[in-house]
Short mmCIF file of C-alpha atoms in Angstrom, two decimals:
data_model
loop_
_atom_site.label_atom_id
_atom_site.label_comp_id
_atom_site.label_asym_id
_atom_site.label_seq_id
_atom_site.Cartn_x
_atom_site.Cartn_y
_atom_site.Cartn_z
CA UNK A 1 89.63 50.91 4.71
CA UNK A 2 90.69 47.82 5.63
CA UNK A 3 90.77 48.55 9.35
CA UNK A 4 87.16 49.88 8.78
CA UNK A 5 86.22 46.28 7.28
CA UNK A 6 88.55 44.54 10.48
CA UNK A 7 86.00 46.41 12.90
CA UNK A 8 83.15 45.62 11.24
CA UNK A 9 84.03 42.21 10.81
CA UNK A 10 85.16 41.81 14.42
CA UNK A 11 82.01 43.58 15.85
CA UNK A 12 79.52 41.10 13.67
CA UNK A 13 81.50 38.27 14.74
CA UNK A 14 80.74 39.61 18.54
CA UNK A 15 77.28 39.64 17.50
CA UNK A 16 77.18 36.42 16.57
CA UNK A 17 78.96 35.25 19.36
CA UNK A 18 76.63 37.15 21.86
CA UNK A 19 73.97 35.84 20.09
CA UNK A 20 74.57 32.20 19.90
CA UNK A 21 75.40 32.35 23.93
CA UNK A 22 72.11 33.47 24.53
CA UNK A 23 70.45 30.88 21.90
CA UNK A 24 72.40 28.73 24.24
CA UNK A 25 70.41 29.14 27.83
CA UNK A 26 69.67 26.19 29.53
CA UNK A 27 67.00 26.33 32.37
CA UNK A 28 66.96 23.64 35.44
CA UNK A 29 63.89 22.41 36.21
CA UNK A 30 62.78 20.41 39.01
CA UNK A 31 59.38 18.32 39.09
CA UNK A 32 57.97 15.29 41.25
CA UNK A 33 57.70 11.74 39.87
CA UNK A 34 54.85 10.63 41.72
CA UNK A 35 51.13 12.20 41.20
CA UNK A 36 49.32 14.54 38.36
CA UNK A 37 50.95 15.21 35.16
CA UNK A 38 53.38 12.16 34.47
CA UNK A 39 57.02 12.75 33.41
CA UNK A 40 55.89 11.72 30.14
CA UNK A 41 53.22 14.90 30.79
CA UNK A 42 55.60 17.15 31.30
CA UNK A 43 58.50 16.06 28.81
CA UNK A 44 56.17 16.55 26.24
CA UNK A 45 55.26 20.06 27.33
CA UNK A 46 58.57 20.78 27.50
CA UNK A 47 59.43 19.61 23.81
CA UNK A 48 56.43 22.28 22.80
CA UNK A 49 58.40 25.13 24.66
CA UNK A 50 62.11 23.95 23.38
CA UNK A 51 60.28 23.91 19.44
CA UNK A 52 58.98 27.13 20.09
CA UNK A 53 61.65 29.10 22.04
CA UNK A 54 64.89 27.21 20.14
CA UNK A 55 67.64 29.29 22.06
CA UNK A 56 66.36 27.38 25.00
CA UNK A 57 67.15 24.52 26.72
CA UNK A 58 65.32 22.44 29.94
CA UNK A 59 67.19 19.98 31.72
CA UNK A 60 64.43 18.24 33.78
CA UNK A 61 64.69 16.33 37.41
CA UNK A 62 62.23 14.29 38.76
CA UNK A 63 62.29 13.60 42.39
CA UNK A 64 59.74 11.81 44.54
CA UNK A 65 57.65 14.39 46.48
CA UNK A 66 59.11 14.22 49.81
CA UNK A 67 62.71 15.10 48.44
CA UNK A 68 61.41 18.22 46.98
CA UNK A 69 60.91 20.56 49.48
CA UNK A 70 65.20 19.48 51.09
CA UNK A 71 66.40 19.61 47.08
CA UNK A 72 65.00 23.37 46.83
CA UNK A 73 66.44 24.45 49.97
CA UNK A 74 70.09 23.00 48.81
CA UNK A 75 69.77 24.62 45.75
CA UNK A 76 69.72 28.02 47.09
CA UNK A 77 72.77 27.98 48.29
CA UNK A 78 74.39 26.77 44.62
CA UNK A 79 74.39 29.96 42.92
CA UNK A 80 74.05 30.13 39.31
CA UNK A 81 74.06 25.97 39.08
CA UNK A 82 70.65 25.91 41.17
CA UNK A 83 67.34 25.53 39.70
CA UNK A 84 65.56 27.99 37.41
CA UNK A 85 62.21 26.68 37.53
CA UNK A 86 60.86 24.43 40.86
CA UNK A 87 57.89 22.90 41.59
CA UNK A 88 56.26 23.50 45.25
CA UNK A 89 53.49 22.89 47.25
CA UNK A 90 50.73 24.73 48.89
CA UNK A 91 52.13 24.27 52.21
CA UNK A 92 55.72 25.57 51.41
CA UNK A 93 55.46 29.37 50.39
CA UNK A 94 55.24 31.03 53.99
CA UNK A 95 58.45 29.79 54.41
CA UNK A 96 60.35 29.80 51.00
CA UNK A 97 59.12 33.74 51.28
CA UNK A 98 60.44 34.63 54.66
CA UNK A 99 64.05 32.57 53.79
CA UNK A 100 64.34 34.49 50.47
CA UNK A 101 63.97 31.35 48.55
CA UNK A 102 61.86 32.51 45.85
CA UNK A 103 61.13 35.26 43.50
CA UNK A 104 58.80 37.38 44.10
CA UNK A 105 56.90 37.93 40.75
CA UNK A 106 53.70 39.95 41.22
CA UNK A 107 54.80 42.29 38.63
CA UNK A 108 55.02 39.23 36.27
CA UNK A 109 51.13 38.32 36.77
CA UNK A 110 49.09 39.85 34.24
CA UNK A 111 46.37 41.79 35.64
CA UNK A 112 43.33 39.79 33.90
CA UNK A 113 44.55 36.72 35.28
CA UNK A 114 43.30 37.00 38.69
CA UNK A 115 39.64 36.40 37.90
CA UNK A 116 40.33 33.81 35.34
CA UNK A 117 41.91 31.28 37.74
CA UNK A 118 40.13 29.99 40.71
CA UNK A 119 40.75 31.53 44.11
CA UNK A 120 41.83 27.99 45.56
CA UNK A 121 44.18 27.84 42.78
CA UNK A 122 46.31 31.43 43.70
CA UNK A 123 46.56 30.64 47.43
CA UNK A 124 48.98 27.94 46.28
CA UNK A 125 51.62 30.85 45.26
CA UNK A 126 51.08 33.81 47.36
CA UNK A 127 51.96 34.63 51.24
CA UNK A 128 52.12 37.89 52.33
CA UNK A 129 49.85 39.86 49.58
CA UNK A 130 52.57 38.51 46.69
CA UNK A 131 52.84 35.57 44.59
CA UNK A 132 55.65 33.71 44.32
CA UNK A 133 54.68 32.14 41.22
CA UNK A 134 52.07 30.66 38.90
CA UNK A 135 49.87 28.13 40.36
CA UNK A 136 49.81 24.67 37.64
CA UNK A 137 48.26 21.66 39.78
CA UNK A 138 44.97 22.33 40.89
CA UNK A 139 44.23 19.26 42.99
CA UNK A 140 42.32 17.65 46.16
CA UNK A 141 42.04 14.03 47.02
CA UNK A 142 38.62 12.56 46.27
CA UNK A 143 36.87 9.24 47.36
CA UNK A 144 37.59 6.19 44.51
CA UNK A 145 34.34 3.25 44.76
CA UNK A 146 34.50 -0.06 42.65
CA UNK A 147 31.23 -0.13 41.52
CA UNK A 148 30.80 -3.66 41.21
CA UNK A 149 31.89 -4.52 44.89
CA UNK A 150 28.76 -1.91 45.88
CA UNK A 151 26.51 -3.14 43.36
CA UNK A 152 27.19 -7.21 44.52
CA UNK A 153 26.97 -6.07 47.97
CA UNK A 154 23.40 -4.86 47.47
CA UNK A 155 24.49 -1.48 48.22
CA UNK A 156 22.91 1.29 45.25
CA UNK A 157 24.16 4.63 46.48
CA UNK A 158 27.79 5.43 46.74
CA UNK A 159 27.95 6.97 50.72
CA UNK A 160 26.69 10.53 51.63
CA UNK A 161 28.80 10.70 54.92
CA UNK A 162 32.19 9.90 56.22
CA UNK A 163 30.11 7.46 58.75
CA UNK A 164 28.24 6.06 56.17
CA UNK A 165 31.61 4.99 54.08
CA UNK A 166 32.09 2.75 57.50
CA UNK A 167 29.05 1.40 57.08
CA UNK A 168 28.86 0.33 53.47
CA UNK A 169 32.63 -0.95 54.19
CA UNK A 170 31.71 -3.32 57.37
CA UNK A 171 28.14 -4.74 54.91
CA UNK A 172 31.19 -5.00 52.15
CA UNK A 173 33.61 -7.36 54.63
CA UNK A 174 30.72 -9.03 55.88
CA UNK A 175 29.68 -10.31 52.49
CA UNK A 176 33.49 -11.59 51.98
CA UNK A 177 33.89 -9.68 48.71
CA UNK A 178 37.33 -8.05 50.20
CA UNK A 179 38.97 -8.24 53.65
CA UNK A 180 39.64 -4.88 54.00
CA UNK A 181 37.32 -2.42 51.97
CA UNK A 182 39.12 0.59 52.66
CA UNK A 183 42.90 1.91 51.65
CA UNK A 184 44.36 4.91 52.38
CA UNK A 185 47.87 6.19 52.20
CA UNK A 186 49.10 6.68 56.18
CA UNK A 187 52.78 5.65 56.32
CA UNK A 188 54.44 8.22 58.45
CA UNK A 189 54.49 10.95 55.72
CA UNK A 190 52.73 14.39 54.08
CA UNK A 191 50.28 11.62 52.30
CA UNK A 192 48.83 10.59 56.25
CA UNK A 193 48.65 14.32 57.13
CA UNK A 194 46.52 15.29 53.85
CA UNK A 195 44.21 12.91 54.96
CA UNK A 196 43.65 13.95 58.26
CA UNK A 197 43.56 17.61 56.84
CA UNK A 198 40.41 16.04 55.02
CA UNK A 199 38.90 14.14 57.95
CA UNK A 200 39.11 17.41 60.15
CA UNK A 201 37.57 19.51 57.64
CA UNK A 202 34.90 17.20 57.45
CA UNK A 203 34.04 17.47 61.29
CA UNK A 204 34.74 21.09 61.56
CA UNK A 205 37.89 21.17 63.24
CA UNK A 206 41.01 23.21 63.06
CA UNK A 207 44.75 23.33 63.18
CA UNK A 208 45.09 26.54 64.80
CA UNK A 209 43.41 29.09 66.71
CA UNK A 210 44.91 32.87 67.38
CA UNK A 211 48.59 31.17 66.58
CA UNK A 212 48.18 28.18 69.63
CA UNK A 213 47.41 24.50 68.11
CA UNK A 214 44.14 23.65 68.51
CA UNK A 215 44.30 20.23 66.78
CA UNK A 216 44.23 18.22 70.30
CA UNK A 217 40.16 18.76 70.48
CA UNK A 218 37.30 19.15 68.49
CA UNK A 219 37.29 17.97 64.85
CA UNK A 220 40.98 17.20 64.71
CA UNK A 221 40.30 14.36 67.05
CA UNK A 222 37.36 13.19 65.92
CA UNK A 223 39.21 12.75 62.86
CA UNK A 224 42.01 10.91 64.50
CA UNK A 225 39.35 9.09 66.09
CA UNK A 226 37.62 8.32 63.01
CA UNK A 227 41.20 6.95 61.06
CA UNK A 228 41.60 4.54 64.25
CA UNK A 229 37.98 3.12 64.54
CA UNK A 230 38.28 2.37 60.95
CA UNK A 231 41.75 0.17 61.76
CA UNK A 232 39.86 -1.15 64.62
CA UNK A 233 37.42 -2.60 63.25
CA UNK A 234 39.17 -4.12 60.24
CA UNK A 235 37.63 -1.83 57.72
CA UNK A 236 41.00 -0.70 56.82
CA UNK A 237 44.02 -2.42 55.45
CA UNK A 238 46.55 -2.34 58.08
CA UNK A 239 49.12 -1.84 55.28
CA UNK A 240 47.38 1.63 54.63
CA UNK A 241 49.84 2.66 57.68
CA UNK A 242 53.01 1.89 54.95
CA UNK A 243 51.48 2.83 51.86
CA UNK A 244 52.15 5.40 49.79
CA UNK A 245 49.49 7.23 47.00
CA UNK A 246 50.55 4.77 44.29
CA UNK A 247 50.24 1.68 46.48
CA UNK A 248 46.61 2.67 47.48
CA UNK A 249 46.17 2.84 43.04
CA UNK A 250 47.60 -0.79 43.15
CA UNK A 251 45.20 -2.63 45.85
CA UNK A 252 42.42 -0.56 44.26
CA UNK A 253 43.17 -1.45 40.44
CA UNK A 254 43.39 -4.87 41.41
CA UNK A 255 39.91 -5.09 42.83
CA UNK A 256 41.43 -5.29 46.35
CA UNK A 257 39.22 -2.41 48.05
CA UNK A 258 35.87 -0.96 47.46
CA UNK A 259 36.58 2.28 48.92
CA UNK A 260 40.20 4.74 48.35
CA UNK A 261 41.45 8.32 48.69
CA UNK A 262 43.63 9.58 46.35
CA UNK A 263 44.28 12.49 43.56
CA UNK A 264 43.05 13.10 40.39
CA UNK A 265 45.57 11.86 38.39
CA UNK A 266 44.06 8.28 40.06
CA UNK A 267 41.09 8.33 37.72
CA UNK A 268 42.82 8.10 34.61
CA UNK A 269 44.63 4.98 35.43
CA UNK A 270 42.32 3.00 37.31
CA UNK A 271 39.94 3.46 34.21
CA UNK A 272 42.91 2.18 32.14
CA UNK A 273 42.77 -1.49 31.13
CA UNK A 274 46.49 -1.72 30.56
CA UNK A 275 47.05 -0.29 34.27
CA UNK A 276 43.85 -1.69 36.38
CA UNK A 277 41.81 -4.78 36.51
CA UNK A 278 38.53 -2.84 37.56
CA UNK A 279 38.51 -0.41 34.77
CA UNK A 280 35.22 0.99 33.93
CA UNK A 281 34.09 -0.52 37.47
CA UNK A 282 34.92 2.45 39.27
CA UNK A 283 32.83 5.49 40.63
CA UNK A 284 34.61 8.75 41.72
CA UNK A 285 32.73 11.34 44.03
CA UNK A 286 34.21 14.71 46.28
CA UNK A 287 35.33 13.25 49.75
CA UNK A 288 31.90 13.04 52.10
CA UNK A 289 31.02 15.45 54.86
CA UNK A 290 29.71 14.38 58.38
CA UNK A 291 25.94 14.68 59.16
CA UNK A 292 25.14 18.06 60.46
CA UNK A 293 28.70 19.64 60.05
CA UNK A 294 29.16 19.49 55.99
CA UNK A 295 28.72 18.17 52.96
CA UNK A 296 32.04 17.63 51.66
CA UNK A 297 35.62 17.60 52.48
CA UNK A 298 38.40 18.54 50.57
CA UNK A 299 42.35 19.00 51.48
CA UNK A 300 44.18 21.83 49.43
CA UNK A 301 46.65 19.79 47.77
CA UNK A 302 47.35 22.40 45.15
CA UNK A 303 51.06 22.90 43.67
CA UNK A 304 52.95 26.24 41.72
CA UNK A 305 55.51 26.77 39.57
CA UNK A 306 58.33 29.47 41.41
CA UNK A 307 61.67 30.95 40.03
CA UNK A 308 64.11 30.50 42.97
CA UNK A 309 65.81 33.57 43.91
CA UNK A 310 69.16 32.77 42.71
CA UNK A 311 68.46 31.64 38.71
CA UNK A 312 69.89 33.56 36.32
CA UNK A 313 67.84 32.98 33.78
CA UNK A 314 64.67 34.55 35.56
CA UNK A 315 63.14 36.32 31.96
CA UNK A 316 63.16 32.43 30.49
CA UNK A 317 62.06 30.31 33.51
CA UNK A 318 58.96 32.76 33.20
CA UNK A 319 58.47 31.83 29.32
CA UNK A 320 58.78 27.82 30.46
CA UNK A 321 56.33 28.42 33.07
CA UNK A 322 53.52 30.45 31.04
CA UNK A 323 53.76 27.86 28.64
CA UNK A 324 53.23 24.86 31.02
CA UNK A 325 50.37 26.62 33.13
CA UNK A 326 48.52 28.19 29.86
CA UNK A 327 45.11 27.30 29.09
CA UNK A 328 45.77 24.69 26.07
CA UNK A 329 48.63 23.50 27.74
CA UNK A 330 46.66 22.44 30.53
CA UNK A 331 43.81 21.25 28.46
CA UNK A 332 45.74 19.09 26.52
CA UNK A 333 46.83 17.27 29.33
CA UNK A 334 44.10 17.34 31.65
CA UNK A 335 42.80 13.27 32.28
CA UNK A 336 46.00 13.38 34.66
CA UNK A 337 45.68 16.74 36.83
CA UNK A 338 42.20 19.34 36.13
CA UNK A 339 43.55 22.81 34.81
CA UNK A 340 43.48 25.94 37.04
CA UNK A 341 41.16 28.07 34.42
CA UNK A 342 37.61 28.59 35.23
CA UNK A 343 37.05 28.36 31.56
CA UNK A 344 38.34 24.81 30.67
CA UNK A 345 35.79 23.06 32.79
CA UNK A 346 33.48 23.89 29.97
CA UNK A 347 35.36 22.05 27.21
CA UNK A 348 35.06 18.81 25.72
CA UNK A 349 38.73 18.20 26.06
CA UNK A 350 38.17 18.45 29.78
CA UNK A 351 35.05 17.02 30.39
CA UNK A 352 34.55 14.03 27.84
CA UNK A 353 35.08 10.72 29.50
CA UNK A 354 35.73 12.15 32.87
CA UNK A 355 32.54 14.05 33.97
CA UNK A 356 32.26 11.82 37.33
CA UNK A 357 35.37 13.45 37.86
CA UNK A 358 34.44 17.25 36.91
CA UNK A 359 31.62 16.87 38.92
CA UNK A 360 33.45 15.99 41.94
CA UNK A 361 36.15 18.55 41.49
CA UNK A 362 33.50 21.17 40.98
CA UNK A 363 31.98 20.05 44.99
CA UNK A 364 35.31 19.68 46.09
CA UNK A 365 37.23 22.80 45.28
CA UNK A 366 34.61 24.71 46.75
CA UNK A 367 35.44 23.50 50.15
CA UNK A 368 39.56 22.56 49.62
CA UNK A 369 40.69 23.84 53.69
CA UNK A 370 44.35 24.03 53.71
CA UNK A 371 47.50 22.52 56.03
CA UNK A 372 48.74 24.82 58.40
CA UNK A 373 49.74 27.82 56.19
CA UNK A 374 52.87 28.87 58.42
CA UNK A 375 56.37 29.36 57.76
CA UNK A 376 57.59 26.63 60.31
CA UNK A 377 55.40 24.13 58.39
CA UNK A 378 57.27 21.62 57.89
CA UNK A 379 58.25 20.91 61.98
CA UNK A 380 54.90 21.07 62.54
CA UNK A 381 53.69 18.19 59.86
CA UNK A 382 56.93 16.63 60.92
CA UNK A 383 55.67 16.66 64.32
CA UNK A 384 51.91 15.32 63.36
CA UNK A 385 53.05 12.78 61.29
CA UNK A 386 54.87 11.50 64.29
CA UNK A 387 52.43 11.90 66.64
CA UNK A 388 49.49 10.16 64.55
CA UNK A 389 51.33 7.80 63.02
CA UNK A 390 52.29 6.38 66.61
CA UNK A 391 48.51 6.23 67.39
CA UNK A 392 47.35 4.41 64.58
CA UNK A 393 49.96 1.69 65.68
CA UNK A 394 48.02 1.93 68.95
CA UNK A 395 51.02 3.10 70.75
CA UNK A 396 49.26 6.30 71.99
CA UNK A 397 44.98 7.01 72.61
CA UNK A 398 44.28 9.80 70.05
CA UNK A 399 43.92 12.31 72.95
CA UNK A 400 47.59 11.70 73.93
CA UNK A 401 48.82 12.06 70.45
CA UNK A 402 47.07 15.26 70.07
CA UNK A 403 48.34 16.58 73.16
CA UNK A 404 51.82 15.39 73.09
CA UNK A 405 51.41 16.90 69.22
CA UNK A 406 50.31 19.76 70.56
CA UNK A 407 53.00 20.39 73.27
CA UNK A 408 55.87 20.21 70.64
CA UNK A 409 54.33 22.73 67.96
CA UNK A 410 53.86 25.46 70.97
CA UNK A 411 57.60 25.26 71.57
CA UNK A 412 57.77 26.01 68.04
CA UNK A 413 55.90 28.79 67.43
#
């Protein structure tokens, strides 16, 4: 009998300890500190999950976007102390696929998904006819106005086409109300390269053609073209060539340009009179097209959630990332980054205060046209940013950049 009781008591006492080491998972998560949701987004999402899933645990990291894409990579090779839940970009799943980097999780995807999320939105996660995740940050860069500089430089109409931007600009510096009217974010980085990708949508070019570069002609030059005459003529802050996306929010929320590209979270804050000066001064509109060739322009800058191949906590990382991409997760924060469902762009909690914004987003992710979508990626916008960064410093003609550009991918490919 009492051997009986020592054997139950032992196996409940298993129990509980198997029990309490699963209550005790803890899932690394890794996230960027620099555009859409803020960390202050996404640690309050995360304090939803934890209260609803309390055997969990996230540990969150916040990197600046261009350390994300190297900290993945190292943490494949960590085992069981890399990351269960990662943050990627658009650009990156060709070649987290074809390294083994990520999990596939097809079978994960309910089937009535698909048609509930816009098409622009999956292509962020899948490569090969899988997805490698749930896409979360639906995004393209749109075209910022102060609404005051146009209105006191006689100007009534925010511009129609990418030339006509140049034009309003050059009335804008003429008038003295700012010495350079338009800010960008070209320092030698993925920022520059998204907006080329925008430019050379606009004019109709492309990156590749049958697997050779084709950037060195066409619309990828007149884009190139375009970003230089704009320097040229001192339409442009110079400074645009160091700047990142939150130093084109500062010059812009301090009234220092009429004209700036940047994401959606933008909107929010330069509308915010704790964070801008030109709050409710500023107009928001889908990136123009160029007479005769479109009518917008928009660069994919989508992102997904992935598992990386080596968690070991794949059946949880899943639960955290339903949660942060579902509907009225997504909803409830969407002033900072638009949610992926088709549905939420008829809600008041999406809409109100920020249907400039809608509007736009409902041009522009029509037309998003992505960055090379190949595994070797990142050599080749390695090798762009280079290239066109040099030529906006005037080192190189934009037909020598290209070229020289285009010599280096080949090798590559």
């Amino acid at each position: 009998m009492k051997l009986k009781t020592l054997m139950a008591v032992t196996a409940s006492a298993a129990a509980l300890m198997t029990s309490a080491a699963m209550a005790d998972t803890t899932l690394n998560a890794l996230f960027m500190s620099q555009a859409a949701y803020s960390e202050d987004n996404i640690k309050s999402m995360t304090a939803s999950f934890e209260a609803a899933n309390p055997g969990t645990k996230v540990d969150l990291e916040f990197v600046p976007y261009e350390a994300l894409h190297d900290k993945i990579i190292a943490a494949s090779g960590a085992g069981d102390d890399g990351y269960d839940v990662v943050l990627f970009d658009v650009i990156w799943p060709a070649e987290f696929a074809e390294r083994g980097f990520l999990t596939d999780v097809s079978d994960r995807v309910a089937a009535d998904l698909t048609s509930k999320i816009f098409d622009g939105a999956w292509t962020t996660v899948e490569y090969d006819g899988k997805r490698y995740g749930m896409p979360w940050i639906l995004d393209t860069k749109y075209l910022y106005y102060n609404t005051e500089i146009l209105a006191n430089a006689g100007i009534e109409t925010p511009p129609e086409t990418w030339d006509e931007v140049l034009e309003q600009a050059k009335v804008i510096k003429d008038k003295g109300l700012v010495e350079y009217p338009l800010v960008w974010s070209w320092s030698q980085s993925e920022a520059m390269i998204c907006d080329f990708t925008t430019l050379t949508a606009a004019h109709g070019g492309s990156f590749f053609d049958n697997g050779k570069p084709a950037f060195e002609t066409g619309g990828a030059k007149a884009a190139l073209d375009y970003m230089k005459t704009s320097l040229g003529d001192g339409l442009t802050n110079p400074s645009s060539l160091e700047y990142f996306e939150e130093d084109v929010r500062r010059v812009f929320s301090a009234g220092d340009a009429a004209f700036a590209m940047n994401w959606t979270y933008m909107n929010s804050l330069v509308n915010d009179p704790n964070e801008s000066q030109v709050a409710g001064k500023v107009g928001v509109m889908s990136a123009p097209g160029v007479d005769g060739v479109s009518e917008a322009s928009a660069v994919n800058g989508s992102m997904g959630l992935g598992i990386p191949s080596n968690s070991p906590h794949a059946d949880q990382a899943w639960a955290f990332i339903n949660h942060l991409t579902n509907q009225s997760t997504q909803e409830e924060f969407a002033n900072l980054s638009l949610p992926i469902w088709k549905a939420s762009y008829s809600q008041s909690a999406v809409t109100d205060g920020q249907e400039d914004l809608v509007a736009a987003a409902d041009k522009s992710i029509a037309v998003m046209y992505p960055r090379p979508l190949v595994a070797s990626y990142t050599e080749v916008s390695s090798i762009l940013q280079k290239h066109l960064h040099g030529s906006l410093l005037d080192q190189t003609t934009s037909e020598e950049a290209l070229a020289n550009a285009a010599k280096r991918v080949a090798r590559i490919r």
